[in-house]
Tab-separated table of C-alpha atoms and ligand atoms in Angstrom:
chain	number	residue	atom	x	y	z
A	1328	MET	CA	-140.970	-95.111	-26.932
A	1329	ARG	CA	-138.039	-92.436	-27.939
A	1330	TYR	CA	-137.829	-91.365	-31.611
A	1331	SER	CA	-134.317	-91.404	-33.037
A	1332	GLY	CA	-132.136	-92.722	-35.964
A	1333	TRP	CA	-131.373	-95.826	-34.054
A	1334	ALA	CA	-135.190	-96.396	-33.485
A	1335	ILE	CA	-135.754	-96.217	-37.327
A	1336	LEU	CA	-132.923	-98.147	-37.952
A	1337	ALA	CA	-133.906	-101.068	-35.360
A	1338	ASN	CA	-137.379	-100.914	-36.744
A	1339	ALA	CA	-136.554	-101.352	-40.398
A	1340	PHE	CA	-134.715	-104.426	-39.261
A	1341	GLY	CA	-137.611	-105.441	-37.408
A	1342	GLY	CA	-140.330	-105.061	-40.500
A	1343	ASN	CA	-141.527	-101.814	-38.643
A	1344	ARG	CA	-143.654	-104.105	-36.364
A	1345	GLY	CA	-142.373	-102.125	-33.191
A	1346	TRP	CA	-143.883	-98.744	-33.760
A	1347	ARG	CA	-146.660	-98.179	-30.974
A	1348	PRO	CA	-149.732	-95.693	-31.289
A	1349	VAL	CA	-148.596	-92.296	-30.832
A	1350	TRP	CA	-151.002	-91.690	-27.885
A	1351	ARG	CA	-153.443	-93.958	-25.879
A	1352	ALA	CA	-157.404	-93.541	-26.339
A	1353	PRO	CA	-158.251	-93.834	-22.640
A	1354	ALA	CA	-162.011	-93.499	-21.439
A	1355	PRO	CA	-162.848	-90.348	-19.599
A	1356	LYS	CA	-162.339	-90.755	-15.628
A	1357	PRO	CA	-164.935	-89.800	-13.104
A	1358	ALA	CA	-163.029	-86.765	-11.928
A	1359	TYR	CA	-159.187	-85.443	-12.653
A	1360	ASP	CA	-156.919	-82.902	-10.793
A	1361	ALA	CA	-157.507	-80.379	-13.758
A	1362	ILE	CA	-159.220	-80.584	-16.910
A	1363	VAL	CA	-158.154	-78.446	-20.255
A	1364	ILE	CA	-160.953	-78.011	-22.688
A	1365	GLY	CA	-159.847	-77.873	-26.209
A	1366	GLY	CA	-157.224	-80.300	-28.096
A	1367	GLY	CA	-155.941	-77.417	-30.064
A	1368	GLY	CA	-152.467	-76.240	-30.147
A	1369	HIS	CA	-152.799	-74.216	-26.976
A	1370	GLY	CA	-154.797	-76.857	-24.785
A	1371	LEU	CA	-152.227	-79.622	-25.785
A	1372	ALA	CA	-149.327	-77.554	-24.901
A	1373	THR	CA	-150.922	-76.611	-21.560
A	1374	ALA	CA	-151.659	-80.054	-20.977
A	1375	PHE	CA	-147.824	-81.031	-21.453
A	1376	TYR	CA	-146.367	-77.968	-19.299
A	1377	LEU	CA	-148.831	-79.019	-16.238
A	1378	ALA	CA	-147.516	-82.413	-16.289
A	1379	LYS	CA	-143.827	-81.281	-16.880
A	1380	ASN	CA	-143.169	-78.194	-15.156
A	1381	HIS	CA	-145.932	-78.387	-12.362
A	1382	GLY	CA	-145.898	-82.139	-11.727
A	1383	LEU	CA	-149.521	-82.319	-12.481
A	1384	SER	CA	-150.438	-85.390	-14.418
A	1385	ASP	CA	-153.843	-86.289	-13.356
A	1386	VAL	CA	-154.992	-84.163	-16.199
A	1387	ALA	CA	-157.515	-84.724	-18.963
A	1388	VAL	CA	-157.729	-82.532	-22.100
A	1389	LEU	CA	-161.533	-82.674	-23.785
A	1390	GLU	CA	-161.787	-82.254	-27.526
A	1391	ARG	CA	-165.193	-82.098	-29.165
A	1392	GLY	CA	-163.643	-83.644	-32.274
A	1393	TYR	CA	-160.345	-85.029	-33.206
A	1394	LEU	CA	-156.956	-83.485	-31.916
A	1395	GLY	CA	-155.491	-80.925	-34.117
A	1396	GLY	CA	-158.656	-80.360	-36.182
A	1397	GLY	CA	-159.274	-76.746	-35.185
A	1398	ASN	CA	-157.130	-73.802	-35.934
A	1399	VAL	CA	-153.630	-75.327	-35.022
A	1400	GLY	CA	-154.056	-77.667	-38.210
A	1401	ARG	CA	-155.495	-74.711	-40.593
A	1402	ASN	CA	-153.020	-71.736	-40.003
A	1403	THR	CA	-150.377	-70.512	-42.323
A	1404	THR	CA	-147.511	-71.830	-40.048
A	1405	ILE	CA	-145.905	-68.433	-39.513
A	1406	VAL	CA	-143.753	-68.195	-36.280
A	1407	ARG	CA	-142.379	-64.660	-35.164
A	1408	ALA	CA	-141.599	-62.521	-32.482
A	1409	ASN	CA	-141.968	-58.837	-33.909
A	1410	TYR	CA	-144.081	-57.103	-31.663
A	1411	LEU	CA	-143.897	-53.660	-30.401
A	1412	LEU	CA	-146.035	-53.295	-27.334
A	1413	PRO	CA	-144.637	-54.072	-23.985
A	1414	GLY	CA	-146.903	-57.305	-22.990
A	1415	ASN	CA	-147.017	-58.789	-26.219
A	1416	SER	CA	-143.268	-58.190	-26.936
A	1417	GLU	CA	-142.062	-59.923	-23.799
A	1418	PHE	CA	-144.726	-62.887	-24.483
A	1419	TYR	CA	-143.794	-63.699	-28.006
A	1420	SER	CA	-140.146	-63.505	-27.502
A	1421	HIS	CA	-140.538	-66.288	-24.687
A	1422	SER	CA	-142.778	-68.101	-27.334
A	1423	LEU	CA	-140.070	-68.057	-29.993
A	1424	LYS	CA	-137.412	-69.135	-27.490
A	1425	LEU	CA	-139.330	-72.178	-26.573
A	1426	TRP	CA	-139.965	-72.886	-30.186
A	1427	GLU	CA	-136.331	-72.945	-30.657
A	1428	GLY	CA	-135.820	-75.881	-28.305
A	1429	LEU	CA	-139.254	-77.661	-29.137
A	1430	GLU	CA	-138.014	-80.412	-30.822
A	1431	ARG	CA	-135.948	-81.766	-28.436
A	1432	GLU	CA	-138.099	-80.933	-25.586
A	1433	LEU	CA	-140.969	-83.265	-27.330
A	1434	ASN	CA	-138.670	-85.561	-28.808
A	1435	TYR	CA	-140.958	-84.811	-32.360
A	1436	ASN	CA	-139.807	-83.011	-35.492
A	1437	VAL	CA	-142.495	-79.963	-35.868
A	1438	MET	CA	-140.107	-79.076	-38.925
A	1439	MET	CA	-139.372	-75.857	-37.144
A	1440	SER	CA	-137.492	-73.529	-39.935
A	1441	GLN	CA	-136.318	-70.371	-38.990
A	1442	ARG	CA	-136.070	-69.342	-42.827
A	1443	GLY	CA	-137.001	-65.495	-41.573
A	1444	VAL	CA	-139.670	-63.287	-41.958
A	1445	LEU	CA	-139.744	-60.242	-44.206
A	1446	ASN	CA	-141.978	-57.546	-43.649
A	1447	LEU	CA	-142.279	-55.066	-46.510
A	1448	CYS	CA	-142.964	-51.367	-46.376
A	1449	HIS	CA	-143.892	-49.123	-49.353
A	1450	SER	CA	-143.693	-45.307	-47.844
A	1451	ASP	CA	-141.610	-43.232	-45.814
A	1452	GLY	CA	-143.878	-43.240	-42.823
A	1453	GLN	CA	-143.784	-47.061	-42.980
A	1454	PHE	CA	-140.340	-47.112	-43.194
A	1455	ASP	CA	-139.882	-44.807	-40.073
A	1456	ALA	CA	-142.610	-47.191	-38.287
A	1457	PHE	CA	-140.485	-50.264	-39.150
A	1458	ALA	CA	-137.457	-48.682	-37.778
A	1459	ARG	CA	-139.193	-47.908	-34.230
A	1460	ARG	CA	-140.699	-51.605	-34.154
A	1461	GLY	CA	-137.216	-53.128	-34.947
A	1462	ASN	CA	-135.750	-51.083	-32.232
A	1463	ALA	CA	-138.244	-52.545	-29.967
A	1464	MET	CA	-137.508	-55.820	-31.064
A	1465	ARG	CA	-133.946	-55.311	-30.599
A	1466	LEU	CA	-134.271	-54.084	-27.239
A	1467	GLN	CA	-136.504	-56.957	-26.055
A	1468	GLY	CA	-133.380	-59.219	-27.406
A	1469	ASP	CA	-134.964	-60.428	-30.544
A	1470	ASP	CA	-133.439	-59.519	-33.868
A	1471	ALA	CA	-134.489	-57.171	-36.551
A	1472	GLU	CA	-132.504	-55.653	-39.568
A	1473	LEU	CA	-133.969	-52.625	-41.248
A	1474	LEU	CA	-133.426	-53.389	-44.982
A	1475	THR	CA	-133.411	-50.697	-47.934
A	1476	ARG	CA	-135.199	-51.213	-51.364
A	1477	GLU	CA	-132.026	-52.130	-53.132
A	1478	GLU	CA	-131.041	-54.894	-50.242
A	1479	VAL	CA	-134.670	-56.188	-50.230
A	1480	ARG	CA	-134.594	-56.507	-54.411
A	1481	ALA	CA	-131.188	-58.366	-53.996
A	1482	GLY	CA	-132.867	-61.046	-51.945
A	1483	TRP	CA	-136.353	-61.098	-53.023
A	1484	PRO	CA	-135.756	-60.019	-56.850
A	1485	PHE	CA	-139.161	-61.510	-57.573
A	1486	LEU	CA	-141.246	-58.970	-56.247
A	1487	ALA	CA	-142.713	-56.036	-58.156
A	1488	PHE	CA	-140.248	-53.164	-57.854
A	1489	ASP	CA	-140.415	-51.543	-61.079
A	1490	ASP	CA	-143.436	-50.263	-62.584
A	1491	ALA	CA	-145.396	-51.686	-59.423
A	1492	ARG	CA	-148.739	-50.362	-58.317
A	1493	PHE	CA	-147.373	-50.355	-54.778
A	1494	PRO	CA	-143.465	-49.424	-54.921
A	1495	ILE	CA	-141.391	-51.422	-52.320
A	1496	ARG	CA	-139.402	-48.927	-50.113
A	1497	GLY	CA	-137.698	-51.051	-47.997
A	1498	GLY	CA	-138.047	-53.986	-45.408
A	1499	LEU	CA	-137.743	-55.168	-41.659
A	1500	LEU	CA	-136.283	-58.648	-41.441
A	1501	HIS	CA	-136.711	-60.796	-38.800
A	1502	ARG	CA	-134.275	-63.726	-39.123
A	1503	ARG	CA	-135.260	-65.894	-36.562
A	1504	GLY	CA	-138.989	-65.956	-37.567
A	1505	GLY	CA	-140.064	-68.261	-39.806
A	1506	THR	CA	-142.580	-71.620	-40.029
A	1507	ALA	CA	-143.140	-74.683	-38.247
A	1508	ARG	CA	-145.456	-77.796	-39.646
A	1509	HIS	CA	-148.704	-76.785	-37.887
A	1510	ASP	CA	-150.276	-80.160	-37.372
A	1511	ALA	CA	-146.835	-81.764	-36.191
A	1512	VAL	CA	-146.974	-79.448	-33.285
A	1513	ALA	CA	-150.498	-80.867	-32.201
A	1514	TRP	CA	-149.171	-84.305	-32.483
A	1515	GLY	CA	-145.972	-83.560	-30.767
A	1516	PHE	CA	-147.306	-82.000	-27.834
A	1517	ALA	CA	-150.322	-84.611	-27.769
A	1518	ARG	CA	-147.491	-87.445	-27.726
A	1519	ALA	CA	-145.488	-85.538	-24.949
A	1520	ALA	CA	-148.321	-84.964	-22.819
A	1521	ASP	CA	-149.805	-88.433	-22.979
A	1522	ALA	CA	-146.442	-89.874	-22.451
A	1523	ARG	CA	-146.626	-88.050	-19.227
A	1524	GLY	CA	-149.747	-89.517	-18.193
A	1525	VAL	CA	-152.327	-86.602	-19.328
A	1526	ASP	CA	-155.673	-88.151	-20.621
A	1527	LEU	CA	-156.295	-87.181	-24.240
A	1528	ILE	CA	-160.252	-87.605	-24.623
A	1529	GLN	CA	-161.721	-87.062	-28.298
A	1530	ASN	CA	-165.108	-86.951	-29.472
A	1531	CYS	CA	-165.879	-85.363	-26.072
A	1532	ALA	CA	-167.804	-81.856	-26.191
A	1533	VAL	CA	-168.174	-79.793	-23.158
A	1534	THR	CA	-171.839	-78.954	-23.172
A	1535	GLY	CA	-172.055	-77.285	-19.632
A	1536	PHE	CA	-170.000	-76.507	-16.156
A	1537	ARG	CA	-171.082	-77.579	-12.856
A	1538	ILE	CA	-170.533	-74.165	-10.645
A	1539	GLU	CA	-171.278	-74.461	-7.060
A	1540	GLY	CA	-171.134	-71.328	-4.577
A	1541	GLY	CA	-168.889	-69.632	-7.341
A	1542	ARG	CA	-166.724	-72.476	-7.780
A	1543	VAL	CA	-166.034	-74.686	-10.676
A	1544	LYS	CA	-166.644	-78.509	-9.653
A	1545	GLY	CA	-166.430	-80.007	-13.091
A	1546	VAL	CA	-168.014	-80.310	-16.584
A	1547	GLU	CA	-170.983	-81.660	-18.426
A	1548	THR	CA	-169.551	-83.646	-21.741
A	1549	THR	CA	-171.171	-85.777	-24.310
A	1550	ARG	CA	-169.469	-88.640	-22.472
A	1551	GLY	CA	-171.049	-87.970	-19.351
A	1552	PRO	CA	-170.229	-85.345	-16.141
A	1553	ILE	CA	-166.411	-85.252	-15.431
A	1554	GLY	CA	-165.154	-83.476	-12.084
A	1555	ALA	CA	-162.337	-81.176	-11.440
A	1556	LYS	CA	-161.519	-78.330	-8.992
A	1557	ARG	CA	-159.528	-76.482	-11.931
A	1558	VAL	CA	-160.934	-76.171	-15.423
A	1559	GLY	CA	-158.906	-74.193	-18.185
A	1560	MET	CA	-160.787	-73.325	-21.534
A	1561	ALA	CA	-158.553	-73.352	-24.721
A	1562	VAL	CA	-161.064	-73.309	-27.284
A	1563	ALA	CA	-159.979	-70.723	-29.643
A	1564	GLY	CA	-162.833	-69.800	-32.102
A	1565	ARG	CA	-165.376	-71.227	-29.631
A	1566	THR	CA	-164.495	-69.256	-26.582
A	1567	SER	CA	-167.372	-67.021	-26.435
A	1568	GLN	CA	-169.498	-69.855	-26.727
A	1569	VAL	CA	-168.070	-72.133	-24.173
A	1570	ALA	CA	-167.295	-69.173	-21.818
A	1571	GLU	CA	-171.256	-68.575	-22.061
A	1572	MET	CA	-171.956	-72.062	-20.551
A	1573	ALA	CA	-170.299	-70.529	-17.525
A	1574	GLY	CA	-172.705	-67.275	-17.430
A	1575	LEU	CA	-169.579	-65.067	-19.247
A	1576	ARG	CA	-170.055	-62.680	-21.460
A	1577	LEU	CA	-166.349	-61.855	-23.382
A	1578	PRO	CA	-165.277	-59.095	-25.732
A	1579	ILE	CA	-164.796	-61.536	-28.291
A	1580	GLU	CA	-166.278	-61.700	-31.874
A	1581	SER	CA	-165.627	-65.134	-33.973
A	1582	GLN	CA	-164.832	-64.445	-37.611
A	1583	VAL	CA	-163.513	-66.773	-40.420
A	1584	LEU	CA	-159.858	-66.399	-41.582
A	1585	GLN	CA	-158.963	-68.043	-45.066
A	1586	ALA	CA	-155.938	-69.945	-46.461
A	1587	PHE	CA	-154.738	-71.059	-49.485
A	1588	VAL	CA	-152.179	-73.329	-51.092
A	1589	THR	CA	-150.785	-73.762	-54.712
A	1590	GLU	CA	-149.353	-76.830	-56.239
A	1591	GLY	CA	-145.977	-77.675	-55.491
A	1592	LEU	CA	-143.087	-75.515	-57.175
A	1593	LYS	CA	-139.360	-75.449	-57.066
A	1594	PRO	CA	-137.871	-73.536	-54.408
A	1595	VAL	CA	-138.640	-70.070	-54.894
A	1596	LEU	CA	-139.558	-68.542	-51.824
A	1597	PRO	CA	-136.583	-67.963	-49.295
A	1598	GLY	CA	-138.797	-67.353	-46.205
A	1599	VAL	CA	-141.742	-65.647	-45.151
A	1600	VAL	CA	-142.788	-62.422	-47.074
A	1601	THR	CA	-145.587	-59.994	-45.678
A	1602	PHE	CA	-147.135	-57.101	-48.259
A	1603	GLY	CA	-147.340	-53.692	-46.495
A	1604	MET	CA	-150.017	-52.087	-48.652
A	1605	GLY	CA	-152.466	-55.084	-48.400
A	1606	HIS	CA	-153.300	-57.800	-46.060
A	1607	PHE	CA	-151.158	-60.403	-47.661
A	1608	TYR	CA	-148.593	-62.948	-46.564
A	1609	ILE	CA	-146.780	-65.914	-48.023
A	1610	SER	CA	-144.317	-68.609	-47.720
A	1611	GLN	CA	-143.525	-71.783	-49.243
A	1612	SER	CA	-143.763	-75.397	-47.560
A	1613	ASP	CA	-141.229	-78.168	-47.723
A	1614	LYS	CA	-143.359	-79.762	-50.456
A	1615	GLY	CA	-143.080	-76.731	-52.482
A	1616	GLY	CA	-146.681	-75.387	-52.293
A	1617	LEU	CA	-147.041	-71.821	-51.746
A	1618	VAL	CA	-149.042	-70.995	-48.458
A	1619	PHE	CA	-150.910	-67.956	-48.255
A	1620	GLY	CA	-153.397	-65.764	-46.863
A	1621	GLY	CA	-155.116	-62.298	-46.467
A	1622	ASP	CA	-157.515	-60.658	-44.242
A	1623	LEU	CA	-160.639	-61.935	-42.270
A	1624	ASP	CA	-164.001	-62.598	-43.992
A	1625	TYR	CA	-165.402	-59.566	-41.945
A	1626	TYR	CA	-168.644	-60.815	-40.536
A	1627	ASN	CA	-169.454	-63.096	-37.491
A	1628	SER	CA	-169.244	-66.714	-38.413
A	1629	TYR	CA	-168.648	-70.311	-37.222
A	1630	ALA	CA	-167.959	-71.778	-40.553
A	1631	GLN	CA	-164.729	-73.267	-41.304
A	1632	ARG	CA	-164.880	-72.362	-44.955
A	1633	GLY	CA	-164.689	-68.893	-46.689
A	1634	ASN	CA	-166.553	-66.583	-49.231
A	1635	LEU	CA	-165.808	-65.521	-52.867
A	1636	PRO	CA	-164.984	-61.769	-52.204
A	1637	THR	CA	-162.083	-62.529	-49.648
A	1638	VAL	CA	-160.609	-64.832	-52.211
A	1639	GLU	CA	-160.814	-62.458	-54.955
A	1640	HIS	CA	-159.348	-59.746	-52.769
A	1641	VAL	CA	-156.253	-62.158	-51.425
A	1642	MET	CA	-155.400	-63.189	-55.264
A	1643	GLU	CA	-155.601	-59.466	-55.950
A	1644	ALA	CA	-152.870	-58.284	-53.240
A	1645	GLY	CA	-150.821	-61.454	-54.269
A	1646	MET	CA	-150.790	-60.354	-57.827
A	1647	ALA	CA	-149.984	-56.724	-56.769
A	1648	LEU	CA	-146.908	-57.890	-54.757
A	1649	MET	CA	-145.402	-60.757	-57.002
A	1650	PRO	CA	-147.153	-61.017	-60.214
A	1651	MET	CA	-145.342	-64.711	-60.779
A	1652	ILE	CA	-147.924	-66.044	-58.619
A	1653	GLY	CA	-150.368	-65.630	-61.487
A	1654	ARG	CA	-148.626	-68.684	-63.199
A	1655	ALA	CA	-149.417	-71.026	-59.926
A	1656	ARG	CA	-152.385	-72.937	-59.760
A	1657	VAL	CA	-154.506	-73.088	-56.308
A	1658	LEU	CA	-154.781	-76.606	-55.079
A	1659	ARG	CA	-156.865	-75.926	-51.971
A	1660	ALA	CA	-158.279	-73.240	-49.688
A	1661	TRP	CA	-160.034	-73.557	-46.190
A	1662	GLY	CA	-160.982	-71.513	-43.288
A	1663	GLY	CA	-160.670	-71.433	-39.539
A	1664	ILE	CA	-162.537	-69.697	-36.790
A	1665	MET	CA	-160.663	-66.945	-35.352
A	1666	ASP	CA	-161.405	-65.417	-31.639
A	1667	MET	CA	-161.081	-61.889	-32.412
A	1668	THR	CA	-160.702	-59.613	-29.039
A	1669	MET	CA	-161.422	-56.047	-29.256
A	1670	ASP	CA	-157.744	-54.734	-28.890
A	1671	GLY	CA	-156.247	-57.709	-31.017
A	1672	SER	CA	-154.338	-59.226	-28.191
A	1673	PRO	CA	-155.077	-62.474	-26.273
A	1674	ILE	CA	-156.456	-63.189	-22.751
A	1675	ILE	CA	-154.647	-65.604	-20.145
A	1676	ASP	CA	-156.514	-65.081	-17.214
A	1677	ARG	CA	-158.805	-66.124	-14.070
A	1678	THR	CA	-162.361	-65.654	-14.455
A	1679	PRO	CA	-165.021	-64.245	-11.860
A	1680	VAL	CA	-165.848	-68.218	-11.322
A	1681	GLU	CA	-162.943	-69.703	-8.870
A	1682	GLY	CA	-161.073	-72.400	-10.594
A	1683	LEU	CA	-162.128	-71.788	-13.921
A	1684	PHE	CA	-159.496	-70.225	-16.167
A	1685	LEU	CA	-159.527	-68.541	-19.612
A	1686	ASN	CA	-156.966	-68.765	-22.563
A	1687	GLY	CA	-158.192	-67.171	-25.839
A	1688	GLY	CA	-158.680	-64.210	-28.119
A	1689	TRP	CA	-155.709	-65.315	-30.121
A	1690	CYS	CA	-157.238	-63.373	-33.301
A	1691	TYR	CA	-155.026	-64.822	-36.299
A	1692	GLY	CA	-151.838	-64.775	-34.340
A	1693	GLY	CA	-152.130	-67.912	-31.975
A	1694	PHE	CA	-149.927	-70.378	-33.676
A	1695	LYS	CA	-146.492	-68.741	-32.753
A	1696	ALA	CA	-147.948	-68.282	-29.619
A	1697	THR	CA	-148.586	-72.068	-28.912
A	1698	PRO	CA	-145.605	-72.978	-26.470
A	1699	ALA	CA	-145.853	-69.800	-24.767
A	1700	SER	CA	-149.553	-69.911	-24.297
A	1701	GLY	CA	-149.505	-73.528	-22.728
A	1702	PHE	CA	-146.501	-72.789	-20.561
A	1703	CYS	CA	-148.112	-69.454	-18.999
A	1704	PHE	CA	-151.615	-70.986	-18.937
A	1705	ALA	CA	-149.949	-73.899	-17.133
A	1706	HIS	CA	-148.581	-71.649	-14.898
A	1707	LEU	CA	-151.684	-69.841	-13.976
A	1708	ILE	CA	-153.573	-73.152	-13.412
A	1709	ALA	CA	-151.205	-74.809	-11.325
A	1710	THR	CA	-150.261	-71.476	-9.392
A	1711	GLY	CA	-153.070	-69.360	-9.415
A	1712	ARG	CA	-150.615	-66.616	-10.236
A	1713	PRO	CA	-150.098	-65.300	-13.831
A	1714	HIS	CA	-146.715	-65.717	-15.029
A	1715	PRO	CA	-144.606	-62.792	-15.558
A	1716	ALA	CA	-144.779	-63.222	-19.464
A	1717	ALA	CA	-148.374	-63.013	-19.661
A	1718	ALA	CA	-149.248	-60.948	-16.935
A	1719	ARG	CA	-150.841	-58.115	-19.131
A	1720	PHE	CA	-153.049	-60.494	-20.956
A	1721	ARG	CA	-155.860	-59.552	-18.475
A	1722	LEU	CA	-159.574	-59.822	-18.581
A	1723	ASP	CA	-160.091	-56.818	-17.005
A	1724	ARG	CA	-158.408	-54.479	-19.351
A	1725	PHE	CA	-161.418	-54.010	-21.405
A	1726	GLU	CA	-163.079	-52.723	-18.300
A	1727	THR	CA	-160.031	-50.452	-17.177
A	1728	GLY	CA	-158.956	-49.485	-20.629
A	1729	ALA	CA	-155.396	-50.753	-20.589
A	1730	VAL	CA	-155.640	-52.471	-23.576
A	1731	LEU	CA	-153.011	-53.651	-25.613
A	1732	ASP	CA	-153.742	-52.342	-29.216
A	1733	GLU	CA	-150.699	-53.287	-31.019
A	1734	GLU	CA	-151.937	-51.881	-34.583
A	1735	GLY	CA	-153.656	-48.645	-32.890
A	1736	THR	CA	-156.745	-49.392	-34.640
A	1737	GLY	CA	-159.162	-49.275	-31.662
A	1738	ALA	CA	-161.951	-51.655	-30.902
A	1739	GLN	CA	-162.935	-52.970	-34.093
A	1740	PRO	CA	-161.786	-56.548	-34.141
A	1741	ASN	CA	-161.922	-56.980	-37.906
A	1742	LEU	CA	-159.161	-54.256	-38.648
A	1743	HIS	CA	-156.644	-56.068	-36.361
B	2754	FAD	C1	-156.438	-69.301	-41.849
B	2754	FAD	C2	-155.564	-69.126	-40.798
B	2754	FAD	C3	-154.167	-68.764	-40.806
B	2754	FAD	C4	-153.554	-68.498	-39.577
B	2754	FAD	N1	-152.194	-68.440	-39.679
B	2754	FAD	C5	-151.612	-68.114	-38.501
B	2754	FAD	C6	-150.130	-67.784	-38.571
B	2754	FAD	O1	-149.368	-67.765	-39.881
B	2754	FAD	N2	-149.297	-67.745	-37.409
B	2754	FAD	C7	-149.903	-67.666	-36.417
B	2754	FAD	O2	-149.125	-67.408	-35.101
B	2754	FAD	N3	-151.269	-68.001	-36.140
B	2754	FAD	C8	-152.366	-68.183	-37.355
B	2754	FAD	N4	-153.429	-68.295	-37.303
B	2754	FAD	C9	-154.073	-68.497	-35.818
B	2754	FAD	C10	-153.918	-69.567	-35.128
B	2754	FAD	O3	-153.912	-70.715	-35.934
B	2754	FAD	C11	-154.676	-69.651	-33.832
B	2754	FAD	O4	-154.696	-68.591	-33.274
B	2754	FAD	C12	-154.425	-71.088	-32.880
B	2754	FAD	O5	-154.261	-71.764	-33.688
B	2754	FAD	C13	-155.438	-71.022	-31.909
B	2754	FAD	O6	-155.364	-71.847	-30.859
B	2754	FAD	P1	-155.606	-73.519	-31.045
B	2754	FAD	O7	-154.456	-74.161	-31.701
B	2754	FAD	O8	-155.657	-74.000	-29.531
B	2754	FAD	O9	-156.963	-73.622	-31.525
B	2754	FAD	P2	-157.728	-74.876	-32.182
B	2754	FAD	O10	-156.896	-75.920	-33.085
B	2754	FAD	O11	-158.955	-74.260	-32.945
B	2754	FAD	O12	-158.160	-75.517	-30.916
B	2754	FAD	C14	-159.414	-75.367	-30.095
B	2754	FAD	C15	-160.098	-76.686	-29.997
B	2754	FAD	O13	-161.163	-76.545	-28.990
B	2754	FAD	C16	-162.214	-77.735	-29.462
B	2754	FAD	N5	-163.637	-77.104	-28.849
B	2754	FAD	C17	-164.299	-76.048	-29.131
B	2754	FAD	N6	-165.388	-76.057	-28.502
B	2754	FAD	C18	-165.216	-77.309	-27.432
B	2754	FAD	C19	-165.973	-77.995	-26.623
B	2754	FAD	N7	-167.316	-77.422	-26.240
B	2754	FAD	N8	-165.679	-79.135	-25.997
B	2754	FAD	C20	-164.399	-79.473	-26.584
B	2754	FAD	N9	-163.642	-79.221	-27.377
B	2754	FAD	C21	-163.950	-77.795	-27.734
B	2754	FAD	C22	-162.067	-77.161	-31.055
B	2754	FAD	O14	-162.655	-78.406	-31.806
B	2754	FAD	C23	-160.778	-77.162	-31.158
B	2754	FAD	O15	-159.995	-78.323	-31.527
B	2754	FAD	C24	-154.262	-68.704	-38.307
B	2754	FAD	C25	-155.472	-69.143	-38.605
B	2754	FAD	C26	-156.088	-69.593	-39.518
B	2754	FAD	C27	-157.384	-70.138	-39.240
């Protein structure tokens, strides 16, 4: 059923009895043309684009819990295309363009709001680095504006400018960046994939792979074996565990990242703001809560909750950047499992097992990648060839040394 103003009106007159479940709950079939493991943003987007762009609708998405219960519903919702390095730059640029048409494409309100992303800098060196990054963004065709301290003050007067521990030197403003409602993105892709015939199977954990003669033949699941000649893994924080079931050892570690939300406040933050002297980023949700986060918890874990030292660290950074935050009460905090690669960039590639494809290593930046990740992964699964926008997200870069180290911090995942 198509969502529209008319549908709301017609249903209002019909006592709202005309609404249908947003997707079906099918039992798994014995075999599919393709299986996507993981019902997060990336898995659902992959299934949607397999059906829409490649006419492959005999597809199942297998999700161990419920759709959208992983990182896609746990992130701080920031969408941006402000990368420096070739490889990342064209991919996130492609993703932002897909975001801009996503609601029409899915016939679903994902509350995409291009309210701008402001990265703050606090030294001359950082200011120069921002000028370079801004030029790279513009060369890629995206937008970037370098702001002076006074220009930042005019738009964001509540930040700590005077007597601040880390005085603000300026900022890089990316107006097309912003936020989208994270779980609506999962629901929108799920509904659109289901409408094109994809089976979305919840409470169905993959427990092993059927591999014969180096080729994938299907998967073992908690709901029995399911056959497929093409299988895509899109399991984010569980990537190294699921890949291990196929005998693969990946350059990925899993670590916790926390997020926080305050009570609802009147509109105070015009967009997303990031701190340049600590790991802290903040925006305000449409309900009014300040949504913010900081660094990883700094050790390997599969727990979806965080620890107090990081809570303290994040609050300190928030207070240093915008002291008024000390008046707001935190309502909730939660954690997600991040699939950290050794260079901070993701992998969308074939694996040594014929027919088995890998999508993972999103670190803490995979929400903004959701549409392009699904688009490019579907292309790879359907054609066997990488999509040009994701051609550098190769698995063998960790062997060849052609890494995509966006932050220049080397092979230490918890510094990215
Ligand atoms: C606190 C926090 C803040 C973040 N902030 C941002 C941000 O502001 N901007 C941004 O771009 N990114 C952000 N991220 C990162 C982003 O959320 C992730 O990179 C992205 O959501 C990962 O892709 P996904 O949506 O497919 O993952 P998920 O939603 O985690 O999907 C993976 C799915 O695979 C399923 N699965 C796992 N194992 C199996 C199995 N064996 N069988 C079947 N299913 C399985 C899981 O249950 C899960 O549902 C943040 C993440 C966190 C946790």
